[in-house]
Short mmCIF file of C-alpha atoms and ligand atoms in Angstrom, two decimals:
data_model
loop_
_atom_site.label_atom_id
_atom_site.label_comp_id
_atom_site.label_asym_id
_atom_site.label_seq_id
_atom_site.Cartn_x
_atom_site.Cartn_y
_atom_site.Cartn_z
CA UNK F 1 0.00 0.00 0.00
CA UNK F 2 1.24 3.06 -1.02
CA UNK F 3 -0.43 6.48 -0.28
CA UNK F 4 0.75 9.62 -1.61
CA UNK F 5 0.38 13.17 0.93
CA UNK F 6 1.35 14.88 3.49
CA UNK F 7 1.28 12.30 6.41
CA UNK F 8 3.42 10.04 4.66
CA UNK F 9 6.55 10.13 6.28
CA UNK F 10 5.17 9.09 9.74
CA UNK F 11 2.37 7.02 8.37
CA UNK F 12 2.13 3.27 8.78
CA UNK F 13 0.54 3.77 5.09
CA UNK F 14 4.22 4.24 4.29
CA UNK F 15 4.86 0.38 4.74
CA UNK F 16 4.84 -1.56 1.85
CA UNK F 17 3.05 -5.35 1.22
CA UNK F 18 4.70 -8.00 3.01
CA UNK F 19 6.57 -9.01 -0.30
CA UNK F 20 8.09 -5.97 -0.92
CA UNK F 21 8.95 -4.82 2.75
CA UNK F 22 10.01 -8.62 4.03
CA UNK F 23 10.44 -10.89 1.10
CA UNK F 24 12.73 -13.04 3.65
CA UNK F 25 9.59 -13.50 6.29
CA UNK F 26 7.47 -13.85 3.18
CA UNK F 27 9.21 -15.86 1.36
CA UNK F 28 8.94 -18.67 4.16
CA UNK F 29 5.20 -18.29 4.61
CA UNK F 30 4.80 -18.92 0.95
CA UNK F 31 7.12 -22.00 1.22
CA UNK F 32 5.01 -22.96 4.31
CA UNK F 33 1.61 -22.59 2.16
CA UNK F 34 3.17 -25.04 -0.48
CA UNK F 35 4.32 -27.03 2.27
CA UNK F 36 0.73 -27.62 3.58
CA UNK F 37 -0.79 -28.33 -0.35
CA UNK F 38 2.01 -30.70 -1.08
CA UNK F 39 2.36 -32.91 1.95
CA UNK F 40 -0.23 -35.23 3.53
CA UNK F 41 -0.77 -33.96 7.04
CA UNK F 42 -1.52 -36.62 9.50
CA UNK F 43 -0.79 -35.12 13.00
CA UNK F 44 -3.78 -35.43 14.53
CA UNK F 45 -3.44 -32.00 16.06
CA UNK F 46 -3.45 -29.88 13.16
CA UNK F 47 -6.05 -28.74 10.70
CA UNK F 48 -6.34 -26.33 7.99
CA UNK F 49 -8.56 -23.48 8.56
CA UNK F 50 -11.71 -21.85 6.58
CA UNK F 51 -10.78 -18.48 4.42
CA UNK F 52 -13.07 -16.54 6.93
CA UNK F 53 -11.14 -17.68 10.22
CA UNK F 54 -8.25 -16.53 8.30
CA UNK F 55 -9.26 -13.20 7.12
CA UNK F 56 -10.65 -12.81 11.14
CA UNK F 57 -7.50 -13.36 12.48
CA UNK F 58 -5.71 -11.67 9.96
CA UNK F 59 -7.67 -8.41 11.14
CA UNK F 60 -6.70 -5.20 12.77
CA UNK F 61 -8.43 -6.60 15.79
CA UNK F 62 -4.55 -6.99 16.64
CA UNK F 63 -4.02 -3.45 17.12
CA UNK F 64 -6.92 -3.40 20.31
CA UNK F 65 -6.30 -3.72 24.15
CA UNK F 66 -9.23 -4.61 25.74
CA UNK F 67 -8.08 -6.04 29.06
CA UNK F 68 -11.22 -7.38 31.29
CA UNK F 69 -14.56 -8.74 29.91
CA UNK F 70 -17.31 -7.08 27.67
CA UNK F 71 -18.85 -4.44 29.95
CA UNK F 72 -16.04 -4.09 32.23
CA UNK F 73 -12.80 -3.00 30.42
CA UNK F 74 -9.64 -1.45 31.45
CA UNK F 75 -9.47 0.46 28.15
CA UNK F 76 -11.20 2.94 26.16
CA UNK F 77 -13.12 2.41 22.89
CA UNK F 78 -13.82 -1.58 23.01
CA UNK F 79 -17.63 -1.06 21.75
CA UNK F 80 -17.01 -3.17 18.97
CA UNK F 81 -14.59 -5.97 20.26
CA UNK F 82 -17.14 -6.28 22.89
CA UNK F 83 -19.32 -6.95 20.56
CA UNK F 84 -16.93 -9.44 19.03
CA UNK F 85 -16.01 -11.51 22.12
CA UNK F 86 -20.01 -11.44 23.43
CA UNK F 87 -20.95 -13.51 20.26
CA UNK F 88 -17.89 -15.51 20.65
CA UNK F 89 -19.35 -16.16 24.10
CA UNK F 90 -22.83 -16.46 23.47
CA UNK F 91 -21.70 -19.00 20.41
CA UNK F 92 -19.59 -21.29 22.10
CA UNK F 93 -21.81 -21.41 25.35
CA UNK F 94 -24.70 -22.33 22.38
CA UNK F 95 -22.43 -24.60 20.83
CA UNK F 96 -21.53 -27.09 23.44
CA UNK F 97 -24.48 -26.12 26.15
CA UNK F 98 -22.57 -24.28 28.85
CA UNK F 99 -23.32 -21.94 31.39
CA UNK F 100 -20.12 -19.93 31.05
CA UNK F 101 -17.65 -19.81 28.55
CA UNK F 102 -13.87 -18.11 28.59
CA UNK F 103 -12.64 -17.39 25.16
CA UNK F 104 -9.36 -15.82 26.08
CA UNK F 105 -7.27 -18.19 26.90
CA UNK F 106 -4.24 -17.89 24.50
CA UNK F 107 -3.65 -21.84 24.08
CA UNK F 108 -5.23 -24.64 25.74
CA UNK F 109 -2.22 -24.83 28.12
CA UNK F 110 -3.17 -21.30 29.57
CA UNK F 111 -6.74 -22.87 29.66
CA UNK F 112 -5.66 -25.13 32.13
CA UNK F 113 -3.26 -23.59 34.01
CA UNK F 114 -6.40 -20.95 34.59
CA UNK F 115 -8.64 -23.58 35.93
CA UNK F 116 -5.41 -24.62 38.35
CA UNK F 117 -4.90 -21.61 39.55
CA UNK F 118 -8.74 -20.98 39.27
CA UNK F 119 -9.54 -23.43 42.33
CA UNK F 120 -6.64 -25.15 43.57
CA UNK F 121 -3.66 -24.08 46.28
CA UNK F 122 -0.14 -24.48 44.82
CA UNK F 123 1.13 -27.80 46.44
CA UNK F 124 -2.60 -29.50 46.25
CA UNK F 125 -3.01 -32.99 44.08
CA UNK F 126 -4.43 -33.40 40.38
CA UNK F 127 -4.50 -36.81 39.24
CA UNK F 128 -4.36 -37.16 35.38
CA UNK F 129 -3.68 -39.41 32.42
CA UNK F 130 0.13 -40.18 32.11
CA UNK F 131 2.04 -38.62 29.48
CA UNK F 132 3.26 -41.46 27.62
CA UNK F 133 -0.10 -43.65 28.00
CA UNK F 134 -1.91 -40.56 25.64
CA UNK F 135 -2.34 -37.27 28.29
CA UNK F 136 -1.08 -34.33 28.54
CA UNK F 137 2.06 -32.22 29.41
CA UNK F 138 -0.43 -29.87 30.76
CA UNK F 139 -1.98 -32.41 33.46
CA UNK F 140 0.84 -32.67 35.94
CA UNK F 141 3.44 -33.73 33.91
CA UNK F 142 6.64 -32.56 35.96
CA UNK F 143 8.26 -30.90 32.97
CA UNK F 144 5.29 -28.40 33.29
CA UNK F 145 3.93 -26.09 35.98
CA UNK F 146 0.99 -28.27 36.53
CA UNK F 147 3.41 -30.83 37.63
CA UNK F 148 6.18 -28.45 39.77
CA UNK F 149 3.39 -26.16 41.42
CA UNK F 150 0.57 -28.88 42.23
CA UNK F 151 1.66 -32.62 43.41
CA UNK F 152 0.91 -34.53 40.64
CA UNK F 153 -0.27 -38.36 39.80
CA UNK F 154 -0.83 -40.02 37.20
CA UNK F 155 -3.20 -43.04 35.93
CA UNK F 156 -2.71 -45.25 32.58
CA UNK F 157 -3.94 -47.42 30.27
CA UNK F 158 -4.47 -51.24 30.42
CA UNK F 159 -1.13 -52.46 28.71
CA UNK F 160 -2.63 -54.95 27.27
CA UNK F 161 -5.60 -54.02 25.86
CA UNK F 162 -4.54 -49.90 25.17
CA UNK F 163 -7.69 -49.04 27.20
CA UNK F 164 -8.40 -47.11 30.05
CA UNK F 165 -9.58 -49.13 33.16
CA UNK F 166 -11.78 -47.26 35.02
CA UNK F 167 -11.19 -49.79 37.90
CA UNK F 168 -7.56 -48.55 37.75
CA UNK F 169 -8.91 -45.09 37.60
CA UNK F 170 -10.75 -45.65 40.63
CA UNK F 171 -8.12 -47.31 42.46
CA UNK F 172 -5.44 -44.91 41.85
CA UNK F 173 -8.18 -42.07 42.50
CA UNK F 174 -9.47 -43.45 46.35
CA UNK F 175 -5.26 -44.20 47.22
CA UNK F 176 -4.50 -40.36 46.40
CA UNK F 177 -7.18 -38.84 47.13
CA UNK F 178 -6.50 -35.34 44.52
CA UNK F 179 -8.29 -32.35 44.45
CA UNK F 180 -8.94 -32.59 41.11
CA UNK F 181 -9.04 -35.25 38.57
CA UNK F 182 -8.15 -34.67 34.56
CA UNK F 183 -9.60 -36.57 32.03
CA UNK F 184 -8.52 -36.28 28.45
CA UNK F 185 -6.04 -36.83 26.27
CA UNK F 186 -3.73 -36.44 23.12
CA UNK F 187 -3.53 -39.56 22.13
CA UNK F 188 -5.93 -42.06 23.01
CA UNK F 189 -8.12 -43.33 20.10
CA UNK F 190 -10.84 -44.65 22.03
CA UNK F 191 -14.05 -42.93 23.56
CA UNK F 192 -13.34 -41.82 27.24
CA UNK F 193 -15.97 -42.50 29.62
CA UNK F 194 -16.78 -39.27 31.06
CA UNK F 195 -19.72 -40.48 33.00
CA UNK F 196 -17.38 -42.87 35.25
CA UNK F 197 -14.84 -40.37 35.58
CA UNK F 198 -17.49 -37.93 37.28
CA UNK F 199 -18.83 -40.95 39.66
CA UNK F 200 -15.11 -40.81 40.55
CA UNK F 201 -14.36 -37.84 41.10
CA UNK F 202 -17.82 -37.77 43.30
CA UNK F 203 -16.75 -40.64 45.48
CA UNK F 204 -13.93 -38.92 46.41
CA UNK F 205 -14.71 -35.74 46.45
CA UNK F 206 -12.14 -34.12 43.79
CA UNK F 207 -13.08 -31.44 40.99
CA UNK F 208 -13.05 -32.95 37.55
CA UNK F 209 -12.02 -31.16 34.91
CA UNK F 210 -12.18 -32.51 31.19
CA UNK F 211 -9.89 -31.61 28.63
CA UNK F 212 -11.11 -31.91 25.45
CA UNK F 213 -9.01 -30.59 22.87
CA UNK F 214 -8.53 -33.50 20.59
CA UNK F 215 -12.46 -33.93 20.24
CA UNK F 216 -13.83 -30.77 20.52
CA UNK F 217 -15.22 -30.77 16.99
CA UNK F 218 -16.81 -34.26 17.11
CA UNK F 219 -18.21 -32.84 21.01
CA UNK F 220 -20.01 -29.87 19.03
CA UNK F 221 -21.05 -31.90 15.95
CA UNK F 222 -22.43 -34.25 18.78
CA UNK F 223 -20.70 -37.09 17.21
CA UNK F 224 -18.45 -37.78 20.53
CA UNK F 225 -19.93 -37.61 24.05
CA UNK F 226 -20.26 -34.52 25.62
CA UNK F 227 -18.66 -33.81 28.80
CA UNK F 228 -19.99 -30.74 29.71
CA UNK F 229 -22.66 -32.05 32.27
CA UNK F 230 -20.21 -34.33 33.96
CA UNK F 231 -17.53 -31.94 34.55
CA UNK F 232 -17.34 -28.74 36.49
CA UNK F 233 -14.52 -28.04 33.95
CA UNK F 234 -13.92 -28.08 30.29
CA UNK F 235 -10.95 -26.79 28.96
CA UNK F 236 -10.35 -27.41 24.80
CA UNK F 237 -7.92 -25.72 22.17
CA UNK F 238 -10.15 -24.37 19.10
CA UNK F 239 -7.18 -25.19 16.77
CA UNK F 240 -7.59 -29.27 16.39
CA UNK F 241 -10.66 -30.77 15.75
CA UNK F 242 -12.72 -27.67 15.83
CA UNK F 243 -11.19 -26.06 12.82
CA UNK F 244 -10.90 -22.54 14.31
CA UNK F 245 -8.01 -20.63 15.01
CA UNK F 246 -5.02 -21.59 17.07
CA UNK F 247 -6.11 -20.90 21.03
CA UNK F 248 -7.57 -22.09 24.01
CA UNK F 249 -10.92 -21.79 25.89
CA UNK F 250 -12.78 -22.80 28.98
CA UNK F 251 -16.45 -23.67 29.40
CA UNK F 252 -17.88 -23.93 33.36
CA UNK F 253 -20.64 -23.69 35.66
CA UNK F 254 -21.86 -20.69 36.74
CA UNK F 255 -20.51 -21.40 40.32
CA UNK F 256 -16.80 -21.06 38.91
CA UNK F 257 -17.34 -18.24 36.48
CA UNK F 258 -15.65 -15.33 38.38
CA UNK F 259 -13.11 -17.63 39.76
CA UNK F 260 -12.20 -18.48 35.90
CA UNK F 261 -12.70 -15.26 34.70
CA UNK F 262 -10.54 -14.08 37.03
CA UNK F 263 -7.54 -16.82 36.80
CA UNK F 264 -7.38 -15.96 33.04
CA UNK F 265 -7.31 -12.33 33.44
CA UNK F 266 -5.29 -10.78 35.61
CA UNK F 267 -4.26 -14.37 37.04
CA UNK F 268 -2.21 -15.46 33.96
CA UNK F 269 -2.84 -13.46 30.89
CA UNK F 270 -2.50 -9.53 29.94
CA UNK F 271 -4.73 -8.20 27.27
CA UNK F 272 -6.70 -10.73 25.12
CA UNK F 273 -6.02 -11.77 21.05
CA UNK F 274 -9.15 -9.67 20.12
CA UNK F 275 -8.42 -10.89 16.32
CA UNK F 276 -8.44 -14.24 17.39
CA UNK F 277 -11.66 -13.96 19.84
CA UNK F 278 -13.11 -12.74 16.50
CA UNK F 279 -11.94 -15.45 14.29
CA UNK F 280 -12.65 -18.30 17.25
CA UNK F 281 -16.39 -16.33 16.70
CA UNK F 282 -16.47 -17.45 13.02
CA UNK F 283 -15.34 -20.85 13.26
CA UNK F 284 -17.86 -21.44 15.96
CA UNK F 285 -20.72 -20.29 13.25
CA UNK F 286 -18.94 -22.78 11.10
CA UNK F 287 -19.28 -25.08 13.98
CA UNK F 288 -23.09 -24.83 13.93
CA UNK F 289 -23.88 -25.94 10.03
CA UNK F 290 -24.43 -28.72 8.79
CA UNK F 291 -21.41 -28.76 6.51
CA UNK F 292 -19.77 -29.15 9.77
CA UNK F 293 -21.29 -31.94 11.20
CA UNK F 294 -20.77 -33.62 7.98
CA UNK F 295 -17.02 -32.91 8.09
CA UNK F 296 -16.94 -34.09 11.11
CA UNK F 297 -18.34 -37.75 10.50
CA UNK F 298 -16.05 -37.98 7.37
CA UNK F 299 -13.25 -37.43 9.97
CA UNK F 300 -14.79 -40.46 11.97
CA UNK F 301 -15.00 -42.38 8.98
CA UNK F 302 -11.86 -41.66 7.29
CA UNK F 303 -10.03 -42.37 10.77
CA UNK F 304 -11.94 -45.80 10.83
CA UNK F 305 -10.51 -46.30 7.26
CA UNK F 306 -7.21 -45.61 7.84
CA UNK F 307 -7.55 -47.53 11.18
CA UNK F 308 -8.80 -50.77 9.16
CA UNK F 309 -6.50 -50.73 5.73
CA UNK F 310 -3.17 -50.53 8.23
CA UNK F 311 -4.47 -53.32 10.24
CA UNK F 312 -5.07 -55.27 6.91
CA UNK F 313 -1.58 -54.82 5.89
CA UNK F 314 -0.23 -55.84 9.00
CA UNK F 315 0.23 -53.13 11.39
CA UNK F 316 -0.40 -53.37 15.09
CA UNK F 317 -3.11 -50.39 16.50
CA UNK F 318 -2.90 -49.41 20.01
CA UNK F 319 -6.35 -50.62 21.58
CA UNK F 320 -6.66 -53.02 18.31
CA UNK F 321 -8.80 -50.05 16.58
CA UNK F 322 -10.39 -46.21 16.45
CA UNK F 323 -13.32 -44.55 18.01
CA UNK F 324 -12.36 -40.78 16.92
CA UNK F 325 -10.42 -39.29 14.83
CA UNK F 326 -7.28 -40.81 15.76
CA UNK F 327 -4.66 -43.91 15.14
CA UNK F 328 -1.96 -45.08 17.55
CA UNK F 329 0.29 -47.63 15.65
CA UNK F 330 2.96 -49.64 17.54
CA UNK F 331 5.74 -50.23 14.42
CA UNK F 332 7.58 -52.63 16.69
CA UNK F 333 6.24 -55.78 14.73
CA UNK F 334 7.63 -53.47 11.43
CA UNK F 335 11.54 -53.21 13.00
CA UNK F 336 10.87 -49.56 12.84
CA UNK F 337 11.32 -46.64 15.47
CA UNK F 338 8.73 -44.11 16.10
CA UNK F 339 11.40 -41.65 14.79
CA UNK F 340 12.80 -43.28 11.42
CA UNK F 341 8.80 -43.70 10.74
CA UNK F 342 8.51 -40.27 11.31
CA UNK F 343 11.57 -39.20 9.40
CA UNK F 344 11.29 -41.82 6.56
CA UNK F 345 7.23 -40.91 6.04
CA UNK F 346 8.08 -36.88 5.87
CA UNK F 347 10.50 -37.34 3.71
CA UNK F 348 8.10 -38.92 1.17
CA UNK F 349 5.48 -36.18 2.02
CA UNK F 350 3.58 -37.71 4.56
CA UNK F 351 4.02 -35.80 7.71
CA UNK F 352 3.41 -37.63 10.86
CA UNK F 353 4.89 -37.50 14.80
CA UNK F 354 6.37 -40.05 16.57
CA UNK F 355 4.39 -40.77 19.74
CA UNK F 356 4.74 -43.29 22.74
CA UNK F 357 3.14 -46.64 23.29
CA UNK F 358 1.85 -47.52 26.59
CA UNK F 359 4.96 -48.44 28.62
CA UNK F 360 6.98 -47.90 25.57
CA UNK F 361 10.54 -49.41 25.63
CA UNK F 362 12.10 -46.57 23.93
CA UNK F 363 12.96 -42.89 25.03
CA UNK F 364 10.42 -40.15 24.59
CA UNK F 365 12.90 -39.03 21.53
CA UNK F 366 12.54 -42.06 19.66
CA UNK F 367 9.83 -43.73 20.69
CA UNK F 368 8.11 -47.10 19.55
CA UNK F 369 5.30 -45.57 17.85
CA UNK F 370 3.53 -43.38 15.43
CA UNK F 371 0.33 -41.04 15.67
CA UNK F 372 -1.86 -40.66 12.49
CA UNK F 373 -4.97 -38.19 12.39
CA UNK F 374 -7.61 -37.86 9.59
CA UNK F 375 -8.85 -34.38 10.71
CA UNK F 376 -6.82 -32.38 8.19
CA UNK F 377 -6.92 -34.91 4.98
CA UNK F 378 -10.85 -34.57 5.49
CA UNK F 379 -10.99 -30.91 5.40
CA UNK F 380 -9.14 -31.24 2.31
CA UNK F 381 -12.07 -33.63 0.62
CA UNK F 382 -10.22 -36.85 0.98
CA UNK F 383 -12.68 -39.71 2.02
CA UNK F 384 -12.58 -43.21 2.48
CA UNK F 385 -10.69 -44.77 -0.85
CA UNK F 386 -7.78 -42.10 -0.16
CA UNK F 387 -7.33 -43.32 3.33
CA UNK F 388 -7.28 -46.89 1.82
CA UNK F 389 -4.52 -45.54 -0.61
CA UNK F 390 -2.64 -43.76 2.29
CA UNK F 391 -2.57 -46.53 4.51
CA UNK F 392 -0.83 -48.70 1.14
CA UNK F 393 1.47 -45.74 0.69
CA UNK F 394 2.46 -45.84 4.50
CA UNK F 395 3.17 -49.77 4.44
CA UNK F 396 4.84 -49.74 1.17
CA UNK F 397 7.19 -47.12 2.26
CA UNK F 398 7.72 -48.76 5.07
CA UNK F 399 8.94 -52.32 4.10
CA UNK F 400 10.65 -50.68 0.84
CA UNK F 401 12.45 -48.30 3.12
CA UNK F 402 15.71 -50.01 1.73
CA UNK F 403 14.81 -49.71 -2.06
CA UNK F 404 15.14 -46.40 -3.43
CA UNK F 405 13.17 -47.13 -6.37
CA UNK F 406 9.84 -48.38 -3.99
CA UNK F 407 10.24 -44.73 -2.13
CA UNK F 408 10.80 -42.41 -5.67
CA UNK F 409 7.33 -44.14 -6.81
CA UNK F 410 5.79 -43.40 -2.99
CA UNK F 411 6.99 -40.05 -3.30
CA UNK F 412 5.13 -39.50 -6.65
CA UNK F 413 2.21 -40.73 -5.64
CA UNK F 414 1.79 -38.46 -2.56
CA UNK F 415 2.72 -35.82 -4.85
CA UNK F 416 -0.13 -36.65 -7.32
CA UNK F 417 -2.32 -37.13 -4.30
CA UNK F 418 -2.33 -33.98 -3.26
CA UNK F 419 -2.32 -32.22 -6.50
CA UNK F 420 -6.01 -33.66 -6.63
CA UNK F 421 -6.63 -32.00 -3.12
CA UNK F 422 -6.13 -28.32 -3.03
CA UNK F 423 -6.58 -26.86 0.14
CA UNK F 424 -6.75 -23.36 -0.63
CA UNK F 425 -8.00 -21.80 -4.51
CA UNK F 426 -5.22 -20.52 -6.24
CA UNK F 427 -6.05 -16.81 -5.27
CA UNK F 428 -6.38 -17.77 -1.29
CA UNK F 429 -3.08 -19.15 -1.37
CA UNK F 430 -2.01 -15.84 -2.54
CA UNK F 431 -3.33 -13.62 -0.07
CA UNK F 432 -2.06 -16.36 2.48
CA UNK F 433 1.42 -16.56 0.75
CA UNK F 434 2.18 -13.03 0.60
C1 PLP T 501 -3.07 -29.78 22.28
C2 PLP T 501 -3.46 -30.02 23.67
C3 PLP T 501 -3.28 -29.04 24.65
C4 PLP T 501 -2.44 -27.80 24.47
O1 PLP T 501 -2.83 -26.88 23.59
P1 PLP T 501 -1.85 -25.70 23.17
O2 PLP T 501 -2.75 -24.77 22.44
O3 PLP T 501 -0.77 -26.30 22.33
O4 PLP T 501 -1.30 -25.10 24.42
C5 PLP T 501 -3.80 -29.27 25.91
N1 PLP T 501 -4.43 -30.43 26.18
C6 PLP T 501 -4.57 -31.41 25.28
C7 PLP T 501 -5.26 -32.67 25.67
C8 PLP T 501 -4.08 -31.25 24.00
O5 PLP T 501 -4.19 -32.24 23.11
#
């Protein structure tokens, strides 16, 4: 943008398109754009992200303060992203039937550190899902605050069967006797009993807070169970699942609102991503069509898919199988690593992460296993017969690791693949390339 006058000189007008003013910044984000047409993404994590969250978050919303909540700022002139983060609000509480909803938080790792500090006394227990049986860093692990300010314990899955055992659960629950209980996880492929979890945390009197930020999509669509009426808290990310924006939020009961409210801002955070509320806003609309709730079955259905071909061609599945929208394989029957998969598959164009097997044998840095996710493939259009021809192109370039020849042809094929899935018309990719 150029403007000609009088202004000029200390005008922001007098900045110039991001290609012309930073071609090295934009030169990577056009290089990341082709990065996300040309590979297959399968970390179950990530998703790509409608044109309108985009342009939302790509808004001078940026340029706002607006510390506090609608009504009752710190700052002047935050009519209109009040009226940005009250539909945000009003959506999301809409969405997945809560009384009050946080939109905030500026990951779902703030999200629950807020509900920590929201209710408990540093030094109190949480007892969550172990890191390397499918939880979270974020639910006492020792590497993260939730783990060094809170005494932290952890429960797992049945070895054997890759299941949780609510007996365990239970067990493990009455011994330590936490404040409050997580359930959720980052990878676990199978449904999580939220119902038992909330008899739980009832029997011994703990606060249960569920994290959903894998599901949250398949929770709105109401093709997962909903915990919202078993748990006083839900935390999620809007970023995975739900197709929105990268961030965090919290949905409670009324009886918690202020003490939320209050742990997010001024407990943790300063002044809130007002472009983000807004684009967390849109993808909530999204949320509530019927486009959406078909996207999100496909994701169920592709997962299943993928879930089925690999087991056909000989790989072994944590829990044997899928309920959402993830895969857990354990390549130790394939004489692979979780981090030569990982490597060897990206390298082809199919971009994956390692991830640990219940009680794996190897080191968080290599690991035994791979995680595979169908959330961003589907929002590209791929359905069933691609996951059927991804699963072949996984194997295949596995067992022909050695044979340069097997991986050239892999390569092409992923290639060709994608080519038939754009994710983003021609002119999109533009405006998000430069
Ligand atoms: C991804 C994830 C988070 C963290 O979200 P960030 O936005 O990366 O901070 C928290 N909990 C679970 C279960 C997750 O999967």
């Amino acid at each position: 943008m150029h403007v000609e006058g009088k202004t000029e000189k200390n005008s922001i007008n007098k900045y110039r398109a991001l290609n012309m003013f930073d071609p090295q910044v934009s030169r990577a984000i056009e290089a990341e754009v082709k990065r996300q047409q040309d590979k297959i993404i399968l970390i179950a994590s990530e998703n790509y992200v409608s044109q309108a969250v985009l342009q939302a978050q790509g808004s001078v919303l940026t340029n706002k303060y607006a510390e506090g909540y609608p009504g009752a700022r710190y700052y002047g002139g935050c009519e209109y992203v009040d009226v940005v983060e009250e539909i945000a609000r009003t959506r999301a509480a809409a969405l997945f039937g809560a009384e009050h909803v946080n939109v905030q938080p500026h990951a779902g790792a703030v999200a629950n550190l807020a509900v920590f500090l929201s209710v408990l006394k540093p030094g109190d227990r949480v007892l969550g899902m172990g890191l390397d049986h499918g939880g979270h860093l974020t639910h006492g692990s020792p590497a993260n605050i939730s783990g060094k300010y809170y005494e932290s314990f952890s429960y797992k899955v049945d070895p054997r069967t890759g299941y949780l055992d609510m007996d365990e659960v239970r067990k493990v629950a009455h011994r330590v006797s936490p404040r409050m209980i997580i359930a959720g996880a980052s990878s676990y492929p199978r449904i999580i009993d939220f119902a038992a979890f909330s008899q739980i945390a009832r029997e011994v009197d703990a606060l249960l807070l569920v994290d959903m930020a894998h599901i949250a999509g398949m929770v709105a669509a109401g093709l997962h169970p909903s915990p919202v009426s078993h748990a006083h808290f839900v935390t999620t990310t809007t970023h995975k699942t739900l197709r929105g924006p990268r961030g965090g939020m919290i949905l409670c009961r009324s009886e918690f609102a202020r003490a939320v409210d209050k742990a997010v801002f001024p407990g943790i955070q300063g002044g809130p991503l007002m472009h983000i509320i807004a684009a967390k806003a849109v993808a909530f609309k999204e949320a509530q069509t019927d486009d959406f709730y078909r996207y999100q079955e496909q994701i169920l259905k592709n997962a299943r898919a993928l879930a089925q071909h690999l087991k056909e061609l000989g790989f072994d599945l944590v829990s044997g199988g899928t309920d959402n929208h993830l895969v857990l394989l354990d390549l130790r029957g394939k004489g692979v690593t979780g981090r030569e998969a990982e490597l060897l598959l990206d390298e082809l164009g199919i971009t994956t992460n390692k991830n640990a097997i219940p009680d794996d044998p190897q080191n968080r840095m290599v690991t035994s296993g791979i995680r595979l996710g169908s959330p961003a493939v589907t929002s590209r259009g791929m359905q069933e017969a691609e996951m059927k021809q991804i699963a072949d192109l996984i194997n295949r370039a596995i067992e022909g690791r050695d044979d340069r020849r097997i991986l050239a042809r892999v390569k092409r094929e992923v290639k060709n693949l994608c080519a038939a899935f754009p994710v983003y018309p021609k002119r999109l990719s533009d405006i998000c390339g430069v």
